[in-house]
XYZ file of C-alpha atoms in Angstrom:
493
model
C 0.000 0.000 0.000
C 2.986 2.356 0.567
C 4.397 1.722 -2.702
C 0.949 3.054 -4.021
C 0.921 5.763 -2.630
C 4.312 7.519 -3.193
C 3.111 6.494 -6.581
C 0.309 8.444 -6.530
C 2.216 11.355 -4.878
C 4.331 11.111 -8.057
C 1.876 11.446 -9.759
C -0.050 14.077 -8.452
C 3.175 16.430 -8.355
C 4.054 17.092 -11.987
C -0.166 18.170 -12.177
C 0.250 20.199 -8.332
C 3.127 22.332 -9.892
C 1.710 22.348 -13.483
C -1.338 24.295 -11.760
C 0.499 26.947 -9.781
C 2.217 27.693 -13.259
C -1.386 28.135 -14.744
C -1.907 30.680 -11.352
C 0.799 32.742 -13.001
C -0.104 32.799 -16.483
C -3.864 33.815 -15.648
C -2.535 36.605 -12.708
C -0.533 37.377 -15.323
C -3.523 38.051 -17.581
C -5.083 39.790 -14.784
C -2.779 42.395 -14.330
C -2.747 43.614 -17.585
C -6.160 44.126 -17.763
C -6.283 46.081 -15.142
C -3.332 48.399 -15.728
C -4.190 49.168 -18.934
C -6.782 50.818 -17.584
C -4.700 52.860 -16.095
C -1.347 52.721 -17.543
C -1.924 55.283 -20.240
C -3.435 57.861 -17.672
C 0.066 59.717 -16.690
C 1.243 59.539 -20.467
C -1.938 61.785 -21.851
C -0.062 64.972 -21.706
C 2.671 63.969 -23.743
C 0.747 61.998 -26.218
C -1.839 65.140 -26.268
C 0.875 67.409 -27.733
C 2.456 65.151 -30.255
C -0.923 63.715 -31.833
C -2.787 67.669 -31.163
C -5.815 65.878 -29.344
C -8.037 67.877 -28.025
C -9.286 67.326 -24.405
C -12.552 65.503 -25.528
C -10.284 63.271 -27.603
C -7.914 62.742 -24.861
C -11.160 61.240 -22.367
C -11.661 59.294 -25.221
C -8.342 57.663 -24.767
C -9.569 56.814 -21.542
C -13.219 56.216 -21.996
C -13.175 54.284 -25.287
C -11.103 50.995 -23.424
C -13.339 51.387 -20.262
C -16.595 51.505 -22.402
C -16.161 48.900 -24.969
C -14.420 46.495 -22.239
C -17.386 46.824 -19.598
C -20.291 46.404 -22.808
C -19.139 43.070 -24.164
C -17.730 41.645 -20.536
C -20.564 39.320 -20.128
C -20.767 38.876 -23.535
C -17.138 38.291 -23.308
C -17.566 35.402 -20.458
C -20.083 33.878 -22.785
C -17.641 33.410 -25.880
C -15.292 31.666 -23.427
C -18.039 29.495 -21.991
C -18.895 28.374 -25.229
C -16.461 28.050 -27.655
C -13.327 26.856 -24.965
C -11.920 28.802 -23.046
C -8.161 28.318 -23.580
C -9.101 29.190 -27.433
C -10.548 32.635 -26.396
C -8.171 33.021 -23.967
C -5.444 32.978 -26.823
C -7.410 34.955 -29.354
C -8.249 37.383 -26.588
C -4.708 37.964 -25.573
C -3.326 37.913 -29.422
C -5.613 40.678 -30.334
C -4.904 42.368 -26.807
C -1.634 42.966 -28.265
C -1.901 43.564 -31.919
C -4.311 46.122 -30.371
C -1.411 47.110 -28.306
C 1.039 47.402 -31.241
C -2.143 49.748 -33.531
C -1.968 52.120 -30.510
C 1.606 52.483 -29.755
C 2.553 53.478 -33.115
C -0.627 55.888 -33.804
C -0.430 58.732 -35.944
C -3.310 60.316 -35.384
C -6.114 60.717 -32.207
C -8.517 58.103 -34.156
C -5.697 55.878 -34.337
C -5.548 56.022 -30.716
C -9.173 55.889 -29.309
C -9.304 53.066 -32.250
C -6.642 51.156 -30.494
C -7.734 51.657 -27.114
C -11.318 50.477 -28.237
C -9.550 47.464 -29.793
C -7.879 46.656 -26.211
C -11.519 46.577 -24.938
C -12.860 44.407 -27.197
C -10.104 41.843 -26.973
C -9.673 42.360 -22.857
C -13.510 41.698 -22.442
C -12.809 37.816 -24.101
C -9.501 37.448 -22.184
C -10.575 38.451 -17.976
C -13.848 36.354 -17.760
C -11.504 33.030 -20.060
C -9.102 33.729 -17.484
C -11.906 33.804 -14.367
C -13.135 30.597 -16.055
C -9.605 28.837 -16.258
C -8.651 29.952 -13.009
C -12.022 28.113 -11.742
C -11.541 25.136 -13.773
C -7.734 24.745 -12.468
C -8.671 24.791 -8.891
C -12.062 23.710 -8.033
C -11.932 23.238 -4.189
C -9.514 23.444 -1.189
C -7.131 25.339 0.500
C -5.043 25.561 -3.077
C -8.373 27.684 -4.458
C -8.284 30.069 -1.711
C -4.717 30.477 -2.047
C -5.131 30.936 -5.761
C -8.123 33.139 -5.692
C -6.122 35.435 -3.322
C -3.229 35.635 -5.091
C -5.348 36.464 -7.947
C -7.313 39.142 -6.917
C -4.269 40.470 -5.112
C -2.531 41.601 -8.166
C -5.713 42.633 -9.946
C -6.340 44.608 -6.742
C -2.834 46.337 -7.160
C -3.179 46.715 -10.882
C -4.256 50.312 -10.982
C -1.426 51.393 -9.230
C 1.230 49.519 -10.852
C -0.159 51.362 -14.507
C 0.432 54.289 -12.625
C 3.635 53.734 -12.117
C 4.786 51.666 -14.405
C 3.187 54.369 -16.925
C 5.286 57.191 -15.015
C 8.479 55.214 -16.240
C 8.057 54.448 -19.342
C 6.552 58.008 -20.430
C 9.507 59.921 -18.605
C 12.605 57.386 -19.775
C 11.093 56.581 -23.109
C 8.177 57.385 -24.192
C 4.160 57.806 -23.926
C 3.957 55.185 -26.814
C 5.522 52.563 -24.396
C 2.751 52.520 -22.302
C 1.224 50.360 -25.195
C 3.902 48.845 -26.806
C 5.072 47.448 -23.447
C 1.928 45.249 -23.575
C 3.984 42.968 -26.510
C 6.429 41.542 -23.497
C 3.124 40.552 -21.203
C 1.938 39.044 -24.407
C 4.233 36.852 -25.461
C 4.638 35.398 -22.102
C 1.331 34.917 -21.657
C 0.325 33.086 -24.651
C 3.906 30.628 -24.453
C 2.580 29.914 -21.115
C -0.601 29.280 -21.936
C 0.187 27.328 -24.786
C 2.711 24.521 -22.115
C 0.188 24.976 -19.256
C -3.527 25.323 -19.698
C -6.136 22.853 -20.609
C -9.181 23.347 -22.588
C -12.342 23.459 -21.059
C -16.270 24.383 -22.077
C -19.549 24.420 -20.867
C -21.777 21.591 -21.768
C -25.199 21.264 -23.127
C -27.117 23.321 -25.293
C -25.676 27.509 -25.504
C -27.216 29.994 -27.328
C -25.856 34.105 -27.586
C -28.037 36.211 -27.059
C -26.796 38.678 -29.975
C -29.518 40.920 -29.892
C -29.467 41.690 -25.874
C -25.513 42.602 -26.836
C -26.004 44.563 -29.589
C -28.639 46.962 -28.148
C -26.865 47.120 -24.926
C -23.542 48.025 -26.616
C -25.142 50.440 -28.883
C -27.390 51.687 -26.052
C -24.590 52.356 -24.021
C -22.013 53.761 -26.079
C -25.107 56.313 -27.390
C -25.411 57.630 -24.014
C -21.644 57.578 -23.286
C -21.071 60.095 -26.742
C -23.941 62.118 -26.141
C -22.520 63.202 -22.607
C -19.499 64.052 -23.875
C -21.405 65.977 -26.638
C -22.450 67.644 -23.644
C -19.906 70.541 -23.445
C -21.495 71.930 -26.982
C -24.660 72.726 -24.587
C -27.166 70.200 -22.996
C -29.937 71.386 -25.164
C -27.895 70.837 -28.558
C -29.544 68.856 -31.384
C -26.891 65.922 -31.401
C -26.798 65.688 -27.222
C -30.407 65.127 -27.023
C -30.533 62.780 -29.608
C -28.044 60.467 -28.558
C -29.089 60.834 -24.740
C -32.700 59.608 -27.014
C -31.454 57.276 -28.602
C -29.170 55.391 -25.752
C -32.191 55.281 -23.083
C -34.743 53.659 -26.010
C -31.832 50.846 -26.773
C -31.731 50.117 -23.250
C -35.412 49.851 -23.180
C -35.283 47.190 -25.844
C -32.324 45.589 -24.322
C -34.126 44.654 -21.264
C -37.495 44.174 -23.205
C -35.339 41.375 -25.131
C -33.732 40.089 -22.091
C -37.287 39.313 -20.418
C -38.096 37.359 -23.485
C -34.539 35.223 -24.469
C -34.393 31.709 -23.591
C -30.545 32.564 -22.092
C -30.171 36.095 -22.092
C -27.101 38.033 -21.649
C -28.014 39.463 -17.835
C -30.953 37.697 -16.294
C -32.745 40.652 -15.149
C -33.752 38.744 -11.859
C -29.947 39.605 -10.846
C -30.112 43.456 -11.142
C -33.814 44.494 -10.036
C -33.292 42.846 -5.993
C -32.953 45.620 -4.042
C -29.630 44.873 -2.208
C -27.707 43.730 -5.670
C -29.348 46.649 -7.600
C -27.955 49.009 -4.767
C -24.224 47.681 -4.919
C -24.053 47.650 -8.899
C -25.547 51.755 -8.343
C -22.305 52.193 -6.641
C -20.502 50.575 -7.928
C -20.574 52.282 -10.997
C -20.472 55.786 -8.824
C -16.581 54.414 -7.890
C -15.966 53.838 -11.327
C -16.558 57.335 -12.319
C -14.477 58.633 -9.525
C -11.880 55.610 -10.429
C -11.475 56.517 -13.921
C -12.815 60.259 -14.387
C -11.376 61.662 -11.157
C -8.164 60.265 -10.556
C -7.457 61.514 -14.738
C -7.919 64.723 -13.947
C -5.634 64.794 -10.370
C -2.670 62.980 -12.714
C -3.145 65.908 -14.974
C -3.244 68.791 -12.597
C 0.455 66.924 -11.116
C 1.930 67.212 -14.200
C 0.624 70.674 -15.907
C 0.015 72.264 -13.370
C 2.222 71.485 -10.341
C 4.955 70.393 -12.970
C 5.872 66.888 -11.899
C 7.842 64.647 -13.975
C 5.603 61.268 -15.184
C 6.680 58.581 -13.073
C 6.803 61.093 -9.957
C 2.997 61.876 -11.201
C 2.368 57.944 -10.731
C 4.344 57.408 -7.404
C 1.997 60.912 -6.464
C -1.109 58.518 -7.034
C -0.220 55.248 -5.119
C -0.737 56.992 -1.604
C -4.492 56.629 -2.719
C -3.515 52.591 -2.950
C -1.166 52.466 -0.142
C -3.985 53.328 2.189
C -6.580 51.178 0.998
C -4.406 48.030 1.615
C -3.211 49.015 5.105
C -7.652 49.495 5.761
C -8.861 46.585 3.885
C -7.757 44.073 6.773
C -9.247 46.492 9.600
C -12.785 46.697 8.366
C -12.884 43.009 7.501
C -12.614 42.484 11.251
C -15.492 44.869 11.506
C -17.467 44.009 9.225
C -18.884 41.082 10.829
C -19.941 42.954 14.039
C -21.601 45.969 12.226
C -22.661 44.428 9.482
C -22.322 46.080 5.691
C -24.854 49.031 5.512
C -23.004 51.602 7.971
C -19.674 50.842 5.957
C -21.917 51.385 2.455
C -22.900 54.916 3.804
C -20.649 56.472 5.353
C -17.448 54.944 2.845
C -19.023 57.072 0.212
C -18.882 60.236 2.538
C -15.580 59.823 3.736
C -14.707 59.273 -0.156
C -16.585 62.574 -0.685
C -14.500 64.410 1.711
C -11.259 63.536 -0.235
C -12.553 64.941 -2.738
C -14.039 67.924 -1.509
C -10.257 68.608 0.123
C -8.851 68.253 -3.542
C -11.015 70.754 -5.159
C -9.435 73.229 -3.109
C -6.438 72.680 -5.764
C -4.299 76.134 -6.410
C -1.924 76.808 -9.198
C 1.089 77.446 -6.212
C -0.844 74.538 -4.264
C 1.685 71.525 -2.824
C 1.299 67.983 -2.821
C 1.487 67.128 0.833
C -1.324 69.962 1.520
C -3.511 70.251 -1.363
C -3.240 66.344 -2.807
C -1.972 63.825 -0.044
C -4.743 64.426 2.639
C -7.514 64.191 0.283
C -6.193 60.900 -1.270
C -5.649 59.351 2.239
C -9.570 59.700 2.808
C -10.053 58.727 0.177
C -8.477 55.404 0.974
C -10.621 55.090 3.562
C -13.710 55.943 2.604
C -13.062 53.408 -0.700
C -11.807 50.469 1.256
C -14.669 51.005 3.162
C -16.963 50.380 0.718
C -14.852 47.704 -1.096
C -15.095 45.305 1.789
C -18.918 44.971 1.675
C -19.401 45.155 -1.889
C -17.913 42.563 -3.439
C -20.431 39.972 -1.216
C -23.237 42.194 -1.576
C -23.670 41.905 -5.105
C -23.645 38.345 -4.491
C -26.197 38.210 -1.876
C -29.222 36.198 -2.299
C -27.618 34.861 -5.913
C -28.576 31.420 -7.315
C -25.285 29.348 -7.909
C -26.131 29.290 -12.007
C -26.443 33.155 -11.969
C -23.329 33.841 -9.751
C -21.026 34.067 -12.916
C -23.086 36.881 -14.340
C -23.465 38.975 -11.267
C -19.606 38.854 -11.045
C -19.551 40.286 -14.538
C -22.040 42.699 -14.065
C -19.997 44.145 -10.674
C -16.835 44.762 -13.419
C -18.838 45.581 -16.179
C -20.798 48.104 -13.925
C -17.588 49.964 -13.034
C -16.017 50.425 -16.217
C -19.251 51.994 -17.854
C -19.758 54.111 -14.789
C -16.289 55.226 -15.345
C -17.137 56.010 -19.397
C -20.545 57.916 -18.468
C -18.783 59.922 -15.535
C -15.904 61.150 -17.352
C -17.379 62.446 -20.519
C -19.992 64.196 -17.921
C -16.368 65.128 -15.657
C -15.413 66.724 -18.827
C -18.346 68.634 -19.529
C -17.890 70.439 -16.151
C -14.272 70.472 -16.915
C -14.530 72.548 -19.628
C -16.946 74.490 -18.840
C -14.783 75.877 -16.437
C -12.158 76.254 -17.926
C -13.891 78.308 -20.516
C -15.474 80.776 -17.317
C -12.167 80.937 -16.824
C -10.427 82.081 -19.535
C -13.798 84.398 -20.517
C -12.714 85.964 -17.449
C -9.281 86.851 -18.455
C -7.444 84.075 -16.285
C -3.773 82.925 -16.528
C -4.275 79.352 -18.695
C -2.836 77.233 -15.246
C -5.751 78.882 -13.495
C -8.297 78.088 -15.750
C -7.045 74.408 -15.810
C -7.132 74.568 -11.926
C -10.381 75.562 -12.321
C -11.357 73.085 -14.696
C -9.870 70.383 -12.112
C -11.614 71.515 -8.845
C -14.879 71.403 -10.655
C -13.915 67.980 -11.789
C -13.273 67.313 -8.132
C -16.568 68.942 -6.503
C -18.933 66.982 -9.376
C -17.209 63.596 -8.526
C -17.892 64.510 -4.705
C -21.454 65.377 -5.539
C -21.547 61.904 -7.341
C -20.052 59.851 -3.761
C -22.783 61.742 -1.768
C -25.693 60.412 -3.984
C -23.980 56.802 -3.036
C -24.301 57.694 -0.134
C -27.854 57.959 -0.700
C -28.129 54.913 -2.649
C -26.841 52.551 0.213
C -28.901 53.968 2.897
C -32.364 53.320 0.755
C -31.157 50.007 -0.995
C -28.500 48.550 1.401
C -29.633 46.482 4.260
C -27.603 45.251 6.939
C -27.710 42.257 9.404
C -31.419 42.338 11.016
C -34.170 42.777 8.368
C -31.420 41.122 5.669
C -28.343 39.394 6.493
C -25.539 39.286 4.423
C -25.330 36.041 3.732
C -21.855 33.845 2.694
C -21.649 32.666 -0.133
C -21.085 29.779 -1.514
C -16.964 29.185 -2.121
C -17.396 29.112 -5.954
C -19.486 32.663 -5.868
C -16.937 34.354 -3.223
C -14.050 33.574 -5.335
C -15.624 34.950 -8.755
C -16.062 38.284 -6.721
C -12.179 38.448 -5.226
C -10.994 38.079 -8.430
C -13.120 40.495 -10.166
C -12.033 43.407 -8.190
């Protein structure tokens, strides 16, 4: 009996090892994602003034990876289901960097939002193939845990390691960098793959739902461009007609998706009260995410004059704090339960920002910038403790996948819709500003501290949200949920 079992331990090594090398090929996959989201935020200026965008192109840069990634996520997780998901994961990460390659040698600002576009087409098949494989690779135990953790870890820390790593490359070589450095994760990833991953699919009969995804994308990215037509005047022809338009494809998208066999978002996961609360804010911190935080790694640079990758190492305070909190509220959590961190997260959060709209032109970082980032790493780790399980609570097990979706897709769109409506009250004020015979730094500060107060305005109507939709531990408890469903929502944030 010995003898079979050190043969079985044999045996079971090669595939034990073989698995934690899949762990780094999918984390791997995981933090490019969620850089890139980031990555080409401090190398705007630069790439502003040698392609002459103008500042609605350059939110496009931004908003055009965010939108297209978060519209065809869950159609995205679908693909993979269906057709293997080692096959999308290789065509996802492929086109992630011939995307990659388009963008870092653009010519022009329609190269660029093309490119970036491209990145969120290809990224929305490659993070739910990766979520799947990750699943797949370790179903139970101690080992998933471990992986799950690891996993969401370094998506966790993705944002600020664009920052930075964006910082670096923009001030030692060059903004197009940021893009081109994709190639190296690329190539790693796919040799890796290739030696380590095993197909896998889900069974039975699948349908798409193609319709629910095309009048949701369309619907979406409608509303997205007719807020950022916004700054020609809310009452212009081509504003109100794709505001219009937008709102009457989501009406058809969710008249479709109450009809569909296997539609694209069960609508019983959105419309429960709690759920439909946490994706709300969700997508609020996604605006702040991706509009606000733009706009402070702009005013470092133009305005205060910092060097790129000083600019970056500027943002990760923001980061720093949120990983020192996370731990504390966990242990708190449990005796308060979630609704008192869901309300008063998004205040705290609001008071950041309210400190950084006090922004000058002579302002310094460690009195106009570092207090208000340190709230708001508390007031966002806060509310990231809570969510990730609340959007999960009360979720059958065959709808968990697509309520972990909807939590990612949910911040990237609310991050697309907030900054072309950031941008609008950007310039705006700007434009007071210069009407009023302003220095062009002050009418930039200007532009930035509205950016600032809008985004605060935007964490106080959380606020809001969580203390009509969020329930805590007596008339609802937050329940646990099942392994499977907690580790789709670690790794999706």
């Amino acid at each position: 009996m010995s003898s079979d079992a050190s043969s079985v331990k044999r045996a079971s090594a090669p595939r034990t090892i073989s698995k934690w090398w899949a762990l780094a090929v999918l984390a791997l996959t995981q933090l490019v994602v969620v850089l890139d989201g980031t990555i080409v935020t401090i190398a705007l200026p630069q790439a502003q003034i040698e392609l002459g965008l103008t500042d609605v192109q350059r939110q496009w840069v931004v908003t055009a990876y965010a939108l297209v990634f978060g519209a065809l996520l869950l159609l995205g997780g679908r693909i993979a289901d269906y057709w293997g998901r080692k096959r999308a994961f290789l065509v996802g990460m492929i086109g992630f960097g011939v995307a990659s390659v388009y963008g870092g040698f653009a010519q022009s600002a329609f190269d660029l939002i093309l490119a970036r576009g491209l990145q969120g087409l290809f990224a929305a098949l490659l993070a739910p193939a990766a979520l799947a494989l990750l699943t797949v690779s370790f179903p139970s135990g101690k080992e998933r845990t471990t992986a799950f953790a690891v996993f969401g870890a370094i998506g966790g820390s993705g944002a600020a390691v664009g920052l930075v790593l964006g910082g670096a490359l923009t001030e030692f070589a060059s903004w197009r960098w940021c893009l081109l450095v994709n190639v190296f994760f690329v190539i790693a990833g796919v040799i890796g793959a290739l030696i380590v991953l095993k197909e896998s699919k889900a069974e039975g009969d699948n349908t798409y739902d193609l319709w629910g995804t095309v009048t949701v994308s369309l619907g979406l990215g409608s509303l997205v461009y007719g807020f950022s037509l916004a700054e020609e005047g809310w009452g212009s022809l081509g504003t109100i007609g794709c505001l219009a338009l937008g709102v009457a494809l989501l009406a058809a998208f969710v008249w479709i998706e109450t009809r569909v066999a296997q539609p694209l978002l069960p609508l019983r996961v959105v419309l429960d009260r709690v759920r439909g609360g946490a994706f709300l804010i969700q997508a609020v911190i996604g605006s702040v995410l991706i509009g606000a935080t733009m706009y402070l790694a702009l005013h470092l640079q133009i305005v205060m004059g910092m060097e790129p990758l000083v600019a970056g190492l500027a943002n990760v305070a923001m980061t720093v704090v949120i990983l020192v909190c996370v731990p504390v509220w966990a242990r708190l959590l449990p005796k308060f339960g979630p609704r008192p961190f869901m309300v008063i997260g998004p205040i705290v959060v609001a008071g950041g920002l309210l400190l950084l709209s006090g922004v000058t032109v002579d302002g310094s970082y460690l009195t106009h910038i570092l207090p208000g980032l340190v709230l708001l790493g508390i007031g966002l780790s806060m509310i990231f403790v809570p969510l990730q399980n609340l959007a999960l609570t009360g979720v059958e097990p065959h709808d968990a996948g697509a309520a972990a979706a909807t939590v990612n897709s949910t911040m990237q769109i609310g991050g697309s819709i907030g900054l072309s409506v950031f941008t609008v009250f950007y310039a705006n004020a700007v434009a007071s500003g210069v009407e009023a015979g302003e220095t062009q730094l002050q009418a930039f500060t200007n532009g930035y501290s509205a950016v600032f107060l809008a985004a605060a305005g935007a964490m106080l109507l959380a606020a809001l949200i969580a203390g009509f939709m969020i329930r805590g531990t007596k008339d609802r408890p937050l329940v646990q949920s099942e392994p499977a469903e907690q580790d789709s929502l670690v790794s999706m944030h």
